[in-house]
Amino acid sequence: MADITARFRLDISGIDAALARVAAATVAVQGAFAAANTALAPFASAFSAIKESLDLGGQLTDMSAQTGIAVGDLVVLRQAFANAGMDAEQVGPAINRLQKALGGINEDGEPTNKALAALGISMAELQSLNPAEQFSRVSAALAAIPDTTERAATAMGIFGRKGAALQAIFLDGSAMDVARQQVGGLADTMQANASRFDSISDALGAANLKGQQLAAGFTAAIAPALEEIGNALNATDLTGLGESLGEIAAAAIRFGQALSGMIPQIMGVV
């Protein structure tokens, strides 16, 4: 009896030691991963910033093509909209609505000549400016209207019903100058590199497509073998094998139940 007890304790102590080693190894691995994450964090942040710059280049290039506004001017406009608490993506639609208004009719199909005349800006003056300058000139003129109701009505006369959503940008006549100062050299940098950034972003975005190409080529090469395997599986009836495995599992369960009933007696002997 003493010999059985001694061996039982020895076995338990061996298991405890093994579990302790596993726990220590787990802690060490966790520490290694934490250290790696800490070391790689600056690189991850830098990569994220680079990706944002590339994506911005693509967005600005597309918006420039849609509105006819230079990329550098779009950078300033986006910042002005952001300062006013508006979504930078509203820049494109707002410019397009102004372009339509300068054609004589706003987005709602209403004449715009009276609203533009109320700003004290001649059509000839506006047409001599580029789209960014036109928006800046109209914004400053709207901001100069002291009466809130009159300003809103004039804005909607030019931009249509959606002009009400642009009210925030018309509250400060210096909004564009402030935005231009804030973006600093970013406007010139994006003006010079947006197209290149767009191309790089598109190329990197195709990386997933390259993986699909690789997988498709590999699958095409092994397709005959996969087809044979599939046909073989279709022709095989695994019902008998399933029944056999079920019988084995049932026997194992019965054995476990019988063993569980014997454990109290075994422990009593020990």
Coordinates of C-alpha atoms in Angstrom, one line a residue:
M1 CA 0.0 0.0 0.0
A2 CA 2.8 2.4 0.9
D3 CA 4.5 1.6 -2.5
I4 CA 1.3 2.4 -4.4
T5 CA 0.8 5.7 -2.5
A6 CA 4.4 6.7 -3.1
R7 CA 4.2 6.1 -6.8
F8 CA 0.8 7.9 -7.0
R9 CA 2.3 11.0 -5.4
L10 CA 5.4 10.8 -7.6
D11 CA 3.2 10.7 -10.7
I12 CA 1.1 13.6 -9.5
S13 CA 4.3 15.7 -8.8
G14 CA 5.5 14.9 -12.3
I15 CA 2.3 16.2 -13.8
D16 CA 2.4 19.3 -11.6
A17 CA 6.0 20.0 -12.8
A18 CA 5.0 19.6 -16.4
L19 CA 2.0 21.9 -16.0
A20 CA 4.3 24.5 -14.4
R21 CA 6.7 24.3 -17.3
V22 CA 3.8 24.7 -19.8
A23 CA 2.6 27.8 -17.8
A24 CA 6.1 29.3 -17.7
A25 CA 6.5 28.7 -21.5
T26 CA 3.1 30.3 -22.1
V27 CA 4.0 33.4 -20.1
A28 CA 7.3 33.6 -22.0
V29 CA 5.5 33.4 -25.4
Q30 CA 3.0 36.0 -24.3
G31 CA 5.9 38.3 -23.3
A32 CA 7.6 37.8 -26.6
F33 CA 4.5 38.7 -28.5
A34 CA 3.9 41.8 -26.4
A35 CA 7.5 42.9 -26.9
A36 CA 7.2 42.3 -30.7
N37 CA 3.9 44.3 -30.8
T38 CA 5.6 47.2 -28.9
A39 CA 8.6 47.1 -31.2
L40 CA 6.5 47.0 -34.4
A41 CA 4.0 49.6 -33.2
P42 CA 5.9 52.6 -34.7
F43 CA 6.3 50.8 -38.0
A44 CA 2.6 50.0 -38.1
S45 CA 1.7 53.6 -37.4
A46 CA 4.1 54.8 -40.1
F47 CA 2.6 52.3 -42.6
S48 CA -0.9 53.4 -41.7
A49 CA 0.0 57.1 -42.3
I50 CA 1.6 56.2 -45.7
K51 CA -1.5 54.3 -46.7
E52 CA -3.7 57.3 -45.8
S53 CA -1.5 59.6 -47.9
L54 CA -1.8 57.2 -50.9
D55 CA -5.5 56.8 -50.5
L56 CA -5.9 60.6 -50.2
G57 CA -4.0 61.0 -53.5
G58 CA -6.6 58.7 -55.1
Q59 CA -9.5 60.6 -53.6
L60 CA -8.2 64.0 -54.7
T61 CA -7.3 62.8 -58.2
D62 CA -10.9 61.5 -58.7
M63 CA -12.5 64.6 -57.2
S64 CA -10.3 66.8 -59.4
A65 CA -11.4 65.0 -62.5
Q66 CA -15.1 65.4 -61.4
T67 CA -15.0 69.1 -60.5
G68 CA -12.2 70.6 -62.6
I69 CA -10.5 71.9 -59.4
A70 CA -6.8 71.6 -58.9
V71 CA -5.7 69.1 -56.3
G72 CA -4.0 71.7 -54.1
D73 CA -7.2 73.8 -54.0
L74 CA -9.2 70.7 -53.1
V75 CA -6.9 70.1 -50.1
V76 CA -7.8 73.6 -48.8
L77 CA -11.5 73.2 -49.5
R78 CA -11.6 69.9 -47.7
Q79 CA -10.0 71.4 -44.7
A80 CA -12.4 74.4 -44.7
F81 CA -15.3 71.9 -44.7
A82 CA -13.8 69.9 -41.9
N83 CA -13.3 73.1 -39.8
A84 CA -17.0 73.8 -40.3
G85 CA -17.9 70.4 -39.0
M86 CA -18.9 69.1 -42.4
D87 CA -17.9 66.0 -44.3
A88 CA -15.0 66.6 -46.6
E89 CA -16.7 64.4 -49.2
Q90 CA -19.3 67.2 -49.6
V91 CA -16.8 69.3 -51.4
G92 CA -17.3 67.7 -54.8
P93 CA -21.2 67.9 -54.8
A94 CA -21.1 71.5 -53.5
I95 CA -18.8 72.6 -56.3
N96 CA -20.9 70.8 -58.9
R97 CA -24.0 72.5 -57.6
L98 CA -22.3 75.9 -57.9
Q99 CA -21.2 75.1 -61.5
K100 CA -24.8 74.3 -62.3
A101 CA -25.9 77.6 -60.7
L102 CA -23.5 79.6 -62.8
G103 CA -25.2 78.1 -65.8
G104 CA -28.4 80.0 -64.8
I105 CA -30.4 77.2 -63.0
N106 CA -29.8 75.7 -59.5
E107 CA -30.2 72.0 -58.7
D108 CA -33.9 72.4 -58.1
G109 CA -34.4 73.9 -61.6
E110 CA -34.9 77.5 -60.3
P111 CA -33.2 80.5 -61.8
T112 CA -30.1 81.7 -60.0
N113 CA -29.6 85.2 -61.4
K114 CA -31.4 87.0 -58.6
A115 CA -29.6 85.1 -55.9
L116 CA -26.2 85.8 -57.5
A117 CA -27.2 89.4 -58.0
A118 CA -28.0 89.7 -54.3
L119 CA -24.4 88.8 -53.5
G120 CA -23.2 91.8 -55.6
I121 CA -21.1 89.5 -57.8
S122 CA -21.4 89.7 -61.6
M123 CA -21.6 86.6 -63.7
A124 CA -18.7 87.9 -65.7
E125 CA -16.5 88.2 -62.6
L126 CA -17.3 84.6 -61.5
Q127 CA -16.7 83.2 -64.9
S128 CA -13.3 84.7 -65.0
L129 CA -12.3 82.7 -61.9
N130 CA -11.4 79.0 -61.6
P131 CA -13.9 76.7 -59.7
A132 CA -12.1 76.9 -56.4
E133 CA -11.9 80.8 -56.6
Q134 CA -15.6 80.9 -57.5
F135 CA -16.6 78.9 -54.5
S136 CA -14.4 81.0 -52.2
R137 CA -15.8 84.2 -53.7
V138 CA -19.4 83.1 -53.3
S139 CA -18.8 81.8 -49.7
A140 CA -17.2 85.1 -48.6
A141 CA -20.2 87.0 -50.1
L142 CA -22.7 84.8 -48.3
A143 CA -20.8 85.1 -45.0
A144 CA -21.1 88.9 -45.4
I145 CA -24.9 88.7 -45.2
P146 CA -25.7 89.5 -41.6
D147 CA -29.3 88.3 -41.5
T148 CA -29.4 84.5 -41.0
T149 CA -32.7 84.0 -42.8
E150 CA -31.6 86.1 -45.8
R151 CA -28.3 84.2 -46.0
A152 CA -30.0 80.8 -45.9
A153 CA -32.5 81.9 -48.6
T154 CA -29.7 83.2 -50.8
A155 CA -27.6 80.1 -50.4
M156 CA -30.6 77.9 -51.3
G157 CA -31.3 80.1 -54.3
I158 CA -27.8 79.3 -55.6
F159 CA -27.3 75.7 -54.4
G160 CA -30.9 74.5 -54.2
R161 CA -32.5 73.0 -51.2
K162 CA -29.2 71.3 -50.2
G163 CA -27.8 74.8 -49.8
A164 CA -29.2 74.7 -46.2
A165 CA -26.7 71.9 -45.4
L166 CA -23.8 74.2 -46.4
Q167 CA -24.7 77.0 -44.0
A168 CA -21.8 76.2 -41.7
I169 CA -19.2 77.0 -44.4
F170 CA -20.8 80.3 -45.0
L171 CA -20.6 81.6 -41.4
D172 CA -17.0 82.7 -41.6
G173 CA -15.7 84.8 -44.5
S174 CA -12.1 83.9 -43.6
A175 CA -12.8 80.2 -43.6
M176 CA -10.8 79.6 -46.8
D177 CA -7.8 81.7 -45.6
V178 CA -7.7 79.8 -42.3
A179 CA -7.9 76.5 -44.0
R180 CA -5.1 77.5 -46.4
Q181 CA -2.8 78.4 -43.5
Q182 CA -3.6 75.1 -41.7
V183 CA -2.8 72.8 -44.6
G184 CA 0.5 74.7 -45.3
G185 CA 2.7 72.8 -47.7
L186 CA 0.4 69.8 -47.9
A187 CA -1.5 71.4 -50.7
D188 CA 1.6 71.8 -52.9
T189 CA 2.8 68.3 -52.0
M190 CA -0.5 66.7 -53.0
Q191 CA -0.7 68.8 -56.1
A192 CA 2.6 67.5 -57.3
N193 CA 2.2 63.8 -56.2
A194 CA -1.5 63.0 -56.0
S195 CA -1.5 61.2 -59.4
R196 CA 1.5 59.2 -58.5
F197 CA 0.0 58.3 -55.1
D198 CA -3.2 57.2 -56.8
S199 CA -1.2 54.9 -59.1
I200 CA 0.7 53.4 -56.1
S201 CA -2.6 52.9 -54.2
D202 CA -4.2 51.1 -57.1
A203 CA -1.1 48.9 -57.5
L204 CA -1.1 47.9 -53.8
G205 CA -4.8 47.4 -53.9
A206 CA -4.3 44.8 -56.6
A207 CA -2.2 42.7 -54.3
N208 CA -5.2 40.7 -53.3
L209 CA -5.9 40.1 -57.0
K210 CA -2.4 38.7 -57.4
G211 CA -3.1 36.2 -54.7
Q212 CA -6.3 35.2 -56.5
Q213 CA -4.3 34.7 -59.7
L214 CA -1.8 32.5 -57.9
A215 CA -4.5 30.4 -56.3
A216 CA -6.4 30.1 -59.5
G217 CA -3.3 29.0 -61.5
F218 CA -2.4 26.4 -58.8
T219 CA -6.0 25.1 -58.6
A220 CA -6.1 24.8 -62.4
A221 CA -3.0 22.6 -62.4
I222 CA -4.3 20.2 -59.7
A223 CA -7.9 20.3 -61.0
P224 CA -7.7 16.8 -62.6
A225 CA -6.4 15.2 -59.4
L226 CA -9.1 17.1 -57.4
E227 CA -11.7 15.9 -59.8
E228 CA -10.7 12.3 -59.3
I229 CA -10.8 12.6 -55.6
G230 CA -14.2 14.2 -55.8
N231 CA -15.6 11.5 -58.1
A232 CA -14.2 8.8 -55.7
L233 CA -15.9 10.5 -52.8
N234 CA -19.2 10.7 -54.6
A235 CA -19.0 7.0 -55.4
T236 CA -18.1 6.0 -51.9
D237 CA -20.8 5.1 -49.3
L238 CA -19.5 5.9 -45.9
T239 CA -22.7 4.8 -44.0
G240 CA -21.1 1.5 -42.9
L241 CA -17.9 3.3 -41.7
G242 CA -20.1 5.8 -39.8
E243 CA -22.0 3.0 -38.1
S244 CA -18.7 1.2 -37.1
L245 CA -17.3 4.5 -35.7
G246 CA -20.5 5.0 -33.8
E247 CA -20.3 1.5 -32.3
I248 CA -16.7 2.2 -31.2
A249 CA -17.7 5.5 -29.7
A250 CA -20.6 3.8 -27.8
A251 CA -18.3 1.1 -26.5
A252 CA -15.8 3.8 -25.3
I253 CA -18.7 5.7 -23.5
R254 CA -19.8 2.5 -21.8
F255 CA -16.2 1.8 -20.7
G256 CA -15.9 5.3 -19.3
Q257 CA -19.1 5.0 -17.4
A258 CA -18.0 1.7 -15.9
L259 CA -14.6 3.2 -15.0
S260 CA -16.2 6.2 -13.4
G261 CA -18.2 3.8 -11.1
M262 CA -14.9 2.1 -10.1
I263 CA -13.0 5.3 -9.3
P264 CA -14.4 5.7 -5.7
Q265 CA -13.3 2.1 -4.9
I266 CA -9.9 2.6 -6.5
M267 CA -9.4 5.9 -4.6
G268 CA -10.4 4.1 -1.4
V269 CA -7.8 1.5 -1.9
V270 CA -5.2 4.1 -2.6

